[in-house]
CSV table of C-alpha atoms and ligand atoms in Angstrom, one decimal:
chain,number,residue,atom,x,y,z
E,20,MET,CA,18.5,6.1,62.1
E,21,PRO,CA,15.5,8.5,61.6
E,22,ALA,CA,15.5,11.7,60.0
E,23,PHE,CA,15.6,14.1,62.8
E,24,ASP,CA,14.2,17.1,61.0
E,25,SER,CA,11.9,18.5,64.1
E,26,ARG,CA,12.0,22.3,64.9
E,27,PHE,CA,13.0,20.4,67.8
E,28,ALA,CA,15.5,18.1,66.3
E,29,ARG,CA,16.9,20.8,65.1
E,30,ARG,CA,18.0,22.9,68.3
E,31,PHE,CA,18.3,20.1,70.6
E,32,VAL,CA,20.2,17.0,68.4
E,33,ARG,CA,23.5,19.9,67.9
E,34,PRO,CA,27.0,19.5,69.5
E,35,THR,CA,26.4,22.1,72.5
E,36,GLY,CA,28.9,22.8,75.4
E,37,ALA,CA,27.1,21.2,77.3
E,38,LEU,CA,27.0,18.2,75.5
E,39,GLU,CA,30.8,18.2,74.9
E,40,LEU,CA,31.1,18.8,78.8
E,41,MET,CA,29.0,15.0,79.6
E,42,GLU,CA,30.7,13.1,76.8
E,43,ASP,CA,33.5,14.0,78.5
E,44,LEU,CA,32.1,12.4,82.0
E,45,GLY,CA,31.3,9.3,80.6
E,46,SER,CA,34.8,8.7,78.5
E,47,ALA,CA,36.8,9.7,81.7
E,48,GLY,CA,37.9,6.3,82.9
E,49,PRO,CA,41.4,5.2,84.2
E,50,GLY,CA,44.4,7.3,84.1
E,51,VAL,CA,42.0,10.5,83.3
E,52,HIS,CA,42.5,13.1,85.2
E,53,MET,CA,38.9,14.7,85.7
E,54,LEU,CA,39.2,18.1,86.1
E,55,GLY,CA,36.4,18.7,83.8
E,56,GLY,CA,32.4,18.2,84.7
E,57,GLY,CA,29.8,19.5,87.6
E,58,ASN,CA,30.2,16.7,89.8
E,59,PRO,CA,30.4,17.0,93.6
E,60,ALA,CA,33.0,14.9,95.3
E,61,ARG,CA,32.0,11.6,97.6
E,62,ILE,CA,32.9,12.8,100.8
E,63,PRO,CA,32.5,9.9,103.2
E,64,ALA,CA,31.3,12.0,106.3
E,65,VAL,CA,28.3,13.1,104.0
E,66,GLU,CA,27.0,9.6,102.5
E,67,ALA,CA,27.3,7.9,105.7
E,68,VAL,CA,24.5,10.3,106.6
E,69,TYR,CA,23.0,9.3,103.6
E,70,ARG,CA,23.1,5.5,103.7
E,71,ARG,CA,22.0,5.6,107.6
E,72,ARG,CA,18.9,7.1,105.4
E,73,LEU,CA,18.4,4.4,103.1
E,74,ALA,CA,18.2,1.5,105.8
E,75,GLU,CA,15.8,4.0,107.9
E,76,ILE,CA,13.8,4.2,104.6
E,77,ALA,CA,14.0,0.4,103.9
E,78,GLY,CA,13.0,0.0,107.4
E,79,ASP,CA,10.1,2.4,107.8
E,80,THR,CA,6.9,1.4,105.6
E,81,ALA,CA,5.7,4.8,105.6
E,82,GLN,CA,8.8,6.3,104.1
E,83,PHE,CA,9.4,3.2,102.0
E,84,GLY,CA,6.0,3.8,100.4
E,85,ARG,CA,6.9,8.0,99.6
E,86,PHE,CA,10.2,7.2,98.4
E,87,VAL,CA,9.6,4.8,95.6
E,88,ALA,CA,6.1,3.3,95.7
E,89,SER,CA,3.3,6.1,95.4
E,90,TYR,CA,3.2,8.8,92.8
E,91,PRO,CA,3.5,12.7,94.2
E,92,ALA,CA,1.6,15.8,94.6
E,93,PRO,CA,2.4,17.6,91.0
E,94,GLY,CA,4.3,20.0,92.9
E,95,GLY,CA,6.3,16.6,94.5
E,96,ASP,CA,6.8,15.3,97.9
E,97,VAL,CA,4.3,17.4,100.1
E,98,PRO,CA,6.0,16.7,103.2
E,99,PHE,CA,9.5,17.9,102.1
E,100,ARG,CA,8.1,21.0,100.4
E,101,ALA,CA,6.5,21.8,103.4
E,102,THR,CA,9.6,20.8,105.4
E,103,VAL,CA,11.6,23.3,103.1
E,104,ALA,CA,8.9,26.2,103.6
E,105,GLU,CA,9.8,25.8,107.7
E,106,PHE,CA,12.9,25.8,107.1
E,107,LEU,CA,13.5,29.3,105.3
E,108,ALA,CA,10.7,30.9,107.0
E,109,ALA,CA,12.5,30.0,110.5
E,110,ARG,CA,16.2,31.0,109.1
E,111,TYR,CA,15.2,34.3,106.7
E,112,GLY,CA,11.5,35.1,108.0
E,113,TRP,CA,9.9,34.7,104.3
E,114,PRO,CA,6.5,34.1,104.8
E,115,LEU,CA,5.9,30.3,102.7
E,116,THR,CA,4.6,27.8,102.7
E,117,GLU,CA,4.9,24.0,100.5
E,118,ARG,CA,2.4,25.9,98.0
E,119,ASN,CA,5.9,28.1,97.5
E,120,VAL,CA,8.0,25.5,96.9
E,121,VAL,CA,7.9,22.8,94.0
E,122,LEU,CA,10.3,19.9,92.8
E,123,THR,CA,11.7,19.5,89.3
E,124,SER,CA,13.2,16.4,88.3
E,125,GLY,CA,16.8,18.7,89.1
E,126,SER,CA,17.0,21.9,88.7
E,127,GLN,CA,18.6,22.1,85.2
E,128,SER,CA,14.8,21.3,84.0
E,129,ALA,CA,13.6,24.5,86.3
E,130,PHE,CA,15.7,26.2,83.8
E,131,PHE,CA,14.2,25.2,80.9
E,132,THR,CA,10.7,25.8,81.9
E,133,LEU,CA,11.7,28.5,83.8
E,134,PHE,CA,13.0,30.6,80.4
E,135,ASN,CA,10.7,29.3,78.2
E,136,LEU,CA,8.0,29.8,80.1
E,137,LEU,CA,9.3,33.8,80.5
E,138,ALA,CA,11.4,34.5,77.6
E,139,GLY,CA,11.1,33.1,73.9
E,140,GLU,CA,8.7,34.2,71.3
E,141,SER,CA,5.0,36.2,72.5
E,142,ALA,CA,2.0,38.5,71.5
E,143,ALA,CA,5.1,41.0,71.8
E,144,VAL,CA,6.6,41.8,68.7
E,145,ARG,CA,10.4,41.0,69.1
E,146,PRO,CA,11.0,37.9,71.1
E,147,ARG,CA,11.8,38.4,75.3
E,148,ARG,CA,15.2,37.2,76.3
E,149,ILE,CA,16.9,36.5,79.8
E,150,LEU,CA,19.4,38.8,80.4
E,151,LEU,CA,22.6,37.5,82.3
E,152,PRO,CA,23.9,40.5,84.1
E,153,LEU,CA,27.3,39.0,84.6
E,154,ALA,CA,29.2,36.7,82.1
E,155,PRO,CA,30.9,34.9,82.8
E,156,GLU,CA,27.9,32.7,83.2
E,157,TYR,CA,26.7,29.0,84.0
E,158,ILE,CA,27.6,26.9,80.7
E,159,GLY,CA,24.2,25.1,80.9
E,160,TYR,CA,21.9,28.2,80.4
E,161,ALA,CA,22.9,28.3,76.7
E,162,ASP,CA,20.9,25.8,75.3
E,163,LEU,CA,17.9,25.9,76.9
E,164,GLY,CA,15.6,28.0,74.5
E,165,LEU,CA,13.0,26.5,72.2
E,166,THR,CA,14.0,29.9,70.0
E,167,ASP,CA,17.9,31.3,69.5
E,168,GLY,CA,18.7,34.3,70.8
E,169,MET,CA,17.4,33.8,74.1
E,170,LEU,CA,20.2,35.3,76.1
E,171,VAL,CA,21.7,37.9,76.6
E,172,ALA,CA,24.9,38.8,78.9
E,173,GLN,CA,26.5,41.7,80.0
E,174,ALA,CA,30.3,41.2,80.3
E,175,ALA,CA,31.5,41.7,84.4
E,176,ALA,CA,34.1,44.2,85.7
E,177,ILE,CA,37.6,43.4,86.1
E,178,GLU,CA,39.5,44.1,89.5
E,179,GLU,CA,42.6,43.1,90.0
E,180,LEU,CA,43.3,42.0,93.8
E,181,PRO,CA,46.9,41.1,95.8
E,182,ASP,CA,48.5,38.0,95.2
E,183,GLY,CA,47.7,36.9,91.6
E,184,PHE,CA,43.8,36.6,92.0
E,185,PHE,CA,41.0,38.9,90.2
E,186,LYS,CA,37.4,38.9,91.2
E,187,TYR,CA,34.6,39.8,89.0
E,188,HIS,CA,31.6,42.6,89.4
E,189,VAL,CA,28.1,44.0,87.7
E,190,ARG,CA,28.6,46.1,85.2
E,191,PHE,CA,24.9,47.9,86.8
E,192,ASP,CA,25.6,50.8,83.8
E,193,GLY,CA,24.8,49.5,80.7
E,194,LEU,CA,21.8,46.9,82.0
E,195,GLU,CA,18.9,49.5,82.0
E,196,ALA,CA,19.0,49.8,78.5
E,197,VAL,CA,19.5,46.4,77.5
E,198,PRO,CA,16.4,46.3,75.4
E,199,ASP,CA,13.2,43.1,75.2
E,200,VAL,CA,14.2,41.5,78.7
E,201,ALA,CA,11.8,38.9,80.7
E,202,ALA,CA,13.8,38.4,83.3
E,203,ILE,CA,16.9,38.7,85.1
E,204,CYS,CA,19.2,35.3,86.0
E,205,VAL,CA,22.3,35.3,87.8
E,206,SER,CA,24.2,32.1,89.7
E,207,ARG,CA,25.6,32.4,93.5
E,208,PRO,CA,28.0,31.0,93.8
E,209,THR,CA,28.5,31.4,89.7
E,210,ASN,CA,29.5,29.0,88.2
E,211,PRO,CA,32.0,29.0,86.7
E,212,SER,CA,34.2,31.7,88.9
E,213,GLY,CA,32.9,30.9,91.8
E,214,ASN,CA,32.3,34.6,92.2
E,215,VAL,CA,30.1,35.5,94.7
E,216,LEU,CA,27.8,38.8,94.3
E,217,SER,CA,27.5,40.7,97.3
E,218,LEU,CA,23.8,41.3,99.1
E,219,ASP,CA,24.3,44.9,98.2
E,220,GLU,CA,24.8,43.7,94.4
E,221,LEU,CA,21.9,41.6,94.5
E,222,GLN,CA,19.8,44.0,96.3
E,223,ARG,CA,20.4,46.5,93.3
E,224,LEU,CA,19.8,43.9,90.6
E,225,ASP,CA,15.9,43.4,92.7
E,226,ALA,CA,15.3,46.7,91.5
E,227,LEU,CA,16.7,46.8,88.2
E,228,ALA,CA,13.9,43.7,87.4
E,229,ARG,CA,11.3,45.7,89.8
E,230,ASN,CA,11.6,48.6,88.1
E,231,ARG,CA,11.5,46.5,84.3
E,232,ARG,CA,8.6,44.2,85.8
E,233,VAL,CA,10.3,40.8,85.1
E,234,PRO,CA,11.3,38.5,87.3
E,235,LEU,CA,14.9,38.2,89.6
E,236,LEU,CA,16.0,34.3,89.0
E,237,VAL,CA,18.5,32.9,91.7
E,238,ASP,CA,20.4,30.2,91.1
E,239,ALA,CA,21.9,29.0,94.7
E,240,ALA,CA,22.5,25.1,93.5
E,241,TYR,CA,26.3,26.0,95.4
E,242,GLY,CA,25.5,28.2,98.2
E,243,GLN,CA,22.9,29.3,100.8
E,244,PRO,CA,21.1,28.2,102.6
E,245,PHE,CA,22.2,24.3,101.5
E,246,PRO,CA,24.5,23.1,100.3
E,247,GLY,CA,26.5,26.4,101.9
E,248,ILE,CA,29.5,25.7,99.9
E,249,GLN,CA,30.4,29.7,99.8
E,250,PHE,CA,33.0,31.1,101.7
E,251,THR,CA,31.8,35.1,101.5
E,252,ALA,CA,29.1,37.6,101.3
E,253,PRO,CA,26.3,35.8,103.7
E,254,GLY,CA,23.1,36.5,103.4
E,255,LEU,CA,20.1,35.4,100.9
E,256,LEU,CA,17.0,37.2,98.8
E,257,TRP,CA,13.8,36.5,98.2
E,258,ASN,CA,10.4,38.5,97.5
E,259,GLU,CA,7.7,37.9,95.5
E,260,ASN,CA,9.5,39.2,92.8
E,261,VAL,CA,12.7,36.7,92.9
E,262,ILE,CA,12.2,33.3,91.6
E,263,LEU,CA,14.8,30.7,94.2
E,264,CYS,CA,16.4,27.4,92.7
E,265,LEU,CA,17.7,25.6,94.9
E,266,SER,CA,19.1,21.6,94.4
E,267,LEU,CA,20.2,18.4,96.2
E,268,SER,CA,23.2,17.9,93.5
E,269,LYS,CA,26.1,19.4,95.2
E,270,LEU,CA,25.0,18.2,98.7
E,271,GLY,CA,26.4,14.8,97.3
E,272,LEU,CA,22.9,13.4,95.7
E,273,PRO,CA,23.0,14.6,92.2
E,274,ALA,CA,21.6,11.2,90.6
E,275,THR,CA,18.7,12.0,92.9
E,276,ARG,CA,17.8,14.9,90.4
E,277,THR,CA,16.4,17.1,92.4
E,278,GLY,CA,15.6,20.5,92.2
E,279,ILE,CA,13.5,23.2,94.5
E,280,VAL,CA,11.9,26.3,93.1
E,281,ILE,CA,10.5,28.9,95.4
E,282,THR,CA,8.1,31.7,94.0
E,283,ALA,CA,5.6,33.7,94.9
E,284,PHE,CA,3.6,31.8,92.2
E,285,ASN,CA,1.5,28.5,93.0
E,286,ALA,CA,3.5,26.5,90.5
E,287,THR,CA,2.2,23.0,91.3
E,288,ALA,CA,1.0,22.0,87.3
E,289,ALA,CA,4.3,21.0,86.5
E,290,LEU,CA,5.0,17.0,86.4
E,291,ALA,CA,5.3,15.4,89.4
E,292,PRO,CA,9.5,14.6,90.3
E,293,GLY,CA,11.2,11.7,91.6
E,294,SER,CA,10.9,11.7,95.4
E,295,THR,CA,13.9,9.2,96.4
E,296,GLY,CA,16.4,13.1,97.4
E,297,PRO,CA,13.4,14.5,99.2
E,298,VAL,CA,12.6,11.9,101.4
E,299,ILE,CA,16.3,10.9,101.8
E,300,VAL,CA,16.8,14.8,102.8
E,301,GLU,CA,13.7,16.0,104.6
E,302,PRO,CA,14.4,14.7,108.1
E,303,LEU,CA,17.8,15.9,107.8
E,304,LEU,CA,16.6,19.3,106.7
E,305,ALA,CA,13.9,19.1,109.4
E,306,SER,CA,16.7,18.4,112.3
E,307,GLY,CA,19.1,20.3,111.3
E,308,GLU,CA,21.1,17.4,111.3
E,309,LEU,CA,21.4,18.5,107.4
E,310,ASP,CA,22.5,22.4,108.6
E,311,ALA,CA,24.7,21.2,110.6
E,312,LEU,CA,26.2,18.9,107.9
E,313,CYS,CA,26.8,21.9,105.5
E,314,ARG,CA,28.2,24.1,108.0
E,315,GLU,CA,30.9,21.6,109.5
E,316,VAL,CA,31.6,18.9,106.8
E,317,ILE,CA,30.1,19.5,103.5
E,318,GLY,CA,31.8,23.7,103.1
E,319,PRO,CA,35.4,23.5,105.5
E,320,TYR,CA,36.0,20.5,103.0
E,321,TYR,CA,35.2,22.1,99.8
E,322,ARG,CA,36.9,25.3,100.9
E,323,SER,CA,40.4,23.6,102.2
E,324,ARG,CA,40.2,21.8,98.1
E,325,ALA,CA,39.9,25.1,97.0
E,326,ASP,CA,42.7,26.3,98.9
E,327,ALA,CA,45.6,23.1,98.5
E,328,ALA,CA,44.6,24.0,94.8
E,329,VAL,CA,45.4,27.5,94.5
E,330,GLU,CA,48.3,26.6,96.0
E,331,TRP,CA,49.8,23.8,93.1
E,332,LEU,CA,48.5,26.3,91.2
E,333,ARG,CA,51.2,29.4,92.7
E,334,ASN,CA,53.6,26.5,92.5
E,335,ASP,CA,53.7,25.6,89.6
E,336,CYS,CA,52.6,28.7,87.2
E,337,ARG,CA,55.1,30.9,89.4
E,338,ASP,CA,56.8,31.4,85.7
E,339,LEU,CA,53.4,32.3,83.8
E,340,PRO,CA,50.8,35.4,83.8
E,341,LEU,CA,48.3,33.2,85.5
E,342,ARG,CA,45.4,34.9,87.8
E,343,ILE,CA,43.0,33.4,89.9
E,344,HIS,CA,39.2,34.0,90.1
E,345,ARG,CA,39.2,35.1,94.0
E,346,PRO,CA,37.6,31.2,95.1
E,347,GLU,CA,34.9,32.5,96.8
E,348,GLY,CA,31.9,29.4,96.9
E,349,ALA,CA,31.2,26.3,94.6
E,350,PHE,CA,34.4,23.8,93.7
E,351,PHE,CA,35.6,25.2,90.8
E,352,LEU,CA,38.9,27.6,90.5
E,353,TRP,CA,38.5,29.7,87.3
E,354,LEU,CA,41.5,30.6,85.4
E,355,TRP,CA,42.9,33.5,83.7
E,356,PHE,CA,46.2,33.8,81.6
E,357,PRO,CA,45.9,37.0,79.9
E,358,GLY,CA,47.4,37.0,76.5
E,359,LEU,CA,47.4,33.5,76.0
E,360,PRO,CA,48.8,32.4,72.1
E,361,VAL,CA,46.3,29.9,71.6
E,362,THR,CA,42.3,30.0,72.3
E,363,SER,CA,41.2,28.5,75.1
E,364,GLN,CA,39.4,25.7,73.4
E,365,GLU,CA,43.0,25.0,71.9
E,366,LEU,CA,44.7,24.9,75.1
E,367,TYR,CA,41.4,22.4,75.9
E,368,VAL,CA,42.3,19.8,73.6
E,369,ARG,CA,46.0,19.8,73.9
E,370,LEU,CA,45.5,18.8,77.6
E,371,LYS,CA,42.8,16.5,76.9
E,372,ALA,CA,46.0,14.9,74.1
E,373,ARG,CA,47.5,14.4,78.2
E,374,GLY,CA,44.8,12.6,79.3
E,375,VAL,CA,43.6,15.9,81.6
E,376,LEU,CA,40.2,17.1,81.5
E,377,VAL,CA,39.7,20.8,81.6
E,378,LEU,CA,36.6,23.2,80.5
E,379,SER,CA,37.2,25.6,77.9
E,380,GLY,CA,36.3,29.0,78.9
E,381,HIS,CA,34.6,30.2,76.3
E,382,HIS,CA,31.5,27.9,77.0
E,383,PHE,CA,30.7,30.1,79.6
E,384,PHE,CA,30.1,33.8,78.1
E,385,PRO,CA,26.1,32.4,76.6
E,386,GLY,CA,24.1,35.9,74.7
E,387,LEU,CA,27.6,37.9,75.0
E,388,ALA,CA,27.9,39.5,71.6
E,389,ASP,CA,30.9,41.5,71.6
E,390,SER,CA,33.4,40.1,71.1
E,391,TRP,CA,36.0,40.2,74.5
E,392,ALA,CA,39.5,38.3,74.4
E,393,HIS,CA,39.2,37.4,78.1
E,394,ARG,CA,36.7,34.9,77.1
E,395,ASN,CA,39.0,32.7,75.1
E,396,GLU,CA,41.6,33.3,78.0
E,397,CYS,CA,40.0,31.3,80.7
E,398,LEU,CA,39.8,27.5,82.0
E,399,ARG,CA,37.5,25.9,84.9
E,400,ILE,CA,38.5,23.0,86.8
E,401,ASN,CA,36.5,21.0,89.3
E,402,CYS,CA,39.0,20.8,92.1
E,403,SER,CA,36.7,18.6,94.3
E,404,GLN,CA,37.6,14.9,93.0
E,405,ASP,CA,40.5,13.2,94.0
E,406,PRO,CA,43.2,15.1,95.2
E,407,ALA,CA,46.6,13.5,93.5
E,408,SER,CA,44.6,13.5,90.8
E,409,VAL,CA,43.8,17.7,90.7
E,410,ARG,CA,47.3,17.9,91.7
E,411,THR,CA,48.8,16.2,88.4
E,412,GLY,CA,46.5,17.5,86.3
E,413,ILE,CA,47.4,21.0,87.7
E,414,ARG,CA,51.0,20.3,86.6
E,415,LEU,CA,50.2,19.1,83.5
E,416,ILE,CA,48.1,22.0,83.1
E,417,ALA,CA,51.2,24.7,83.8
E,418,GLU,CA,53.5,22.2,81.6
E,419,GLU,CA,50.9,23.0,78.3
E,420,VAL,CA,50.9,26.4,79.0
E,421,ARG,CA,54.1,27.4,79.6
E,422,ARG,CA,54.9,25.6,75.7
E,423,ALA,CA,51.7,27.7,74.2
E,424,PHE,CA,54.1,30.8,76.3
E,425,ALA,CA,57.5,29.4,74.8
E,426,ALA,CA,56.0,29.0,71.3
I,9,PLP,C1,25.1,26.9,88.6
I,9,PLP,C2,24.2,25.6,88.2
I,9,PLP,N1,23.2,26.1,88.3
I,9,PLP,C3,22.4,24.2,88.3
I,9,PLP,C4,23.2,23.7,87.9
I,9,PLP,C5,21.8,21.9,87.4
I,9,PLP,O1,22.5,21.0,88.5
I,9,PLP,P1,20.9,19.9,88.6
I,9,PLP,O2,20.3,19.9,88.1
I,9,PLP,O3,21.9,19.1,89.1
I,9,PLP,O4,20.0,20.0,90.4
I,9,PLP,C6,24.4,23.8,88.4
I,9,PLP,C7,24.8,21.9,87.4
I,9,PLP,O5,25.7,22.0,87.8
I,9,PLP,C8,25.1,24.8,88.2
I,9,PLP,O6,26.5,24.5,87.9
């Protein structure tokens, strides 16, 4: 084993929340209830469409060539980029061409590039940072920076709702004063909470970013226009100050590693990413079939899975102080147990010992400096996997939480 002692190695060969998550994904065998991880569901009606596309590609010399037999342009497969631009222009009226669309090997790698292009050490006196205006926020942003301290976050305001639900809102009052900001970034719908920022909140963040002369990054990996796992707050925002990031992963194609970045600046200097996802999806997007699939199959599928999981949780946790973030999109439920006597990390360990994999909520507050009890009282569960397994997992979560409160 060589000694990895470069600066890069010290940053990237170390335990992180994302690594723990990926290792859990790898260790999930039979008998393990997989409520962790971010895998999308395997929906037969959706996979049937992709299988059909694969047969079409196999029988077509031109498509097969684009699929695996030729290097794409540096910014990614051009016909797909043109189709994405046309689709967004037709749907939202944005003035886009393929030059505004750049593909990356998964949107995760887009964030790595964007964060490090925008923030970190520079000629400025102090390193500039990415502002996450609503924490909790996506775990995957946490360890992308080539330098430490690249993220700064602001804790969300909590609105208690009827029926044991709650909802996060952006606290705008503190945001203007945050120093050394290079960009503002939000996931919408938000992983982990399933929160969907209203269009008004998005517009206010856009105005704030413009005032500060920094871009607004909007990560719509779960949202509109595809895969459309968004149950509220329709509408999306793009202008020359917004960098919109989309992905094919949550459409059920995570292994194609396809991220899509919509920007006003020409970013085609990126390394050529793979074309398999683009070639599968391109005619589906052009014909409207993908849109119908999102609207009629994918969105309703995840909605019904969230509804079922909420009902099971309510049923099993009647005697416990459970609050659930109102599910507005994505496919996670974000559970909050106010006053939880053990940390959520300890609860994660206990649940793992009982064969239930979840994610401890504390991972989802990257860049948040203050100690907020809330960050150790939450769990994220993926409710989109095998229903019987999710059902059992929820029963075991209730048992372990009950035991913690009884101790
Ligand atoms: C909010 C969010 N953004 C981005 C990603 C990265 O997706 P990918 O790299 O598969 O496109 C994920 C993956 O789970 C996510 O949850």
